[in-house]
Tab-separated table of C-alpha atoms in Angstrom:
chain	number	residue	atom	x	y	z
A	1	UNK	CA	21.819	13.074	20.303
A	2	UNK	CA	21.837	9.309	19.962
A	3	UNK	CA	18.802	7.094	20.530
A	4	UNK	CA	18.824	3.347	21.122
A	5	UNK	CA	16.081	0.747	21.513
A	6	UNK	CA	16.395	-2.130	23.958
A	7	UNK	CA	14.362	-5.074	25.210
A	8	UNK	CA	14.632	-6.240	28.822
A	9	UNK	CA	16.080	-9.737	28.386
A	10	UNK	CA	16.197	-10.586	32.099
A	11	UNK	CA	16.048	-9.039	35.549
A	12	UNK	CA	18.526	-10.123	38.207
A	13	UNK	CA	17.976	-8.373	41.529
A	14	UNK	CA	18.988	-4.720	41.232
A	15	UNK	CA	20.129	-5.081	37.615
A	16	UNK	CA	18.566	-5.742	34.229
A	17	UNK	CA	20.147	-7.214	31.116
A	18	UNK	CA	19.161	-5.194	28.058
A	19	UNK	CA	19.325	-6.468	24.487
A	20	UNK	CA	19.678	-3.959	21.675
A	21	UNK	CA	16.805	-4.319	19.180
A	22	UNK	CA	17.349	-1.441	16.747
A	23	UNK	CA	20.746	-2.776	15.583
A	24	UNK	CA	22.579	-6.069	15.840
A	25	UNK	CA	24.944	-6.176	18.835
A	26	UNK	CA	26.654	-9.047	20.607
A	27	UNK	CA	25.828	-9.616	24.256
A	28	UNK	CA	23.750	-7.712	26.749
A	29	UNK	CA	24.073	-4.365	28.475
A	30	UNK	CA	23.885	-4.595	32.276
A	31	UNK	CA	21.993	-1.612	33.734
A	32	UNK	CA	21.058	-0.784	37.327
A	33	UNK	CA	17.288	-0.925	37.801
A	34	UNK	CA	17.420	2.438	39.571
A	35	UNK	CA	18.093	3.987	36.142
A	36	UNK	CA	15.096	2.255	34.524
A	37	UNK	CA	11.348	2.893	34.828
A	38	UNK	CA	10.038	1.041	37.923
A	39	UNK	CA	7.285	-0.820	36.022
A	40	UNK	CA	9.624	-2.769	33.710
A	41	UNK	CA	9.416	-6.544	33.386
A	42	UNK	CA	11.069	-9.083	31.106
A	43	UNK	CA	10.173	-8.325	27.504
A	44	UNK	CA	9.543	-4.600	28.054
A	45	UNK	CA	10.845	-2.452	25.192
A	46	UNK	CA	12.785	0.663	26.162
A	47	UNK	CA	13.996	3.776	24.390
A	48	UNK	CA	17.262	5.342	25.558
A	49	UNK	CA	17.443	9.017	24.665
A	50	UNK	CA	19.097	12.042	26.282
A	51	UNK	CA	20.570	9.919	29.124
A	52	UNK	CA	17.128	8.560	30.068
A	53	UNK	CA	15.264	5.266	29.591
A	54	UNK	CA	11.536	5.315	28.678
A	55	UNK	CA	9.101	2.522	27.959
A	56	UNK	CA	8.140	2.163	24.299
A	57	UNK	CA	4.438	1.636	23.717
């Protein structure tokens, strides 16, 4: 299964813009906040694994 690391670049209402930090990618990934942990804020690092986002410590 694939794993990806992201940083929350910005939050805009019900959506968050995620920036990939484990590999170079152009642009941001727009994700509904309902799919993300509720305690995220700008700058939070996330791990995407097995169709789920978790906060990286």
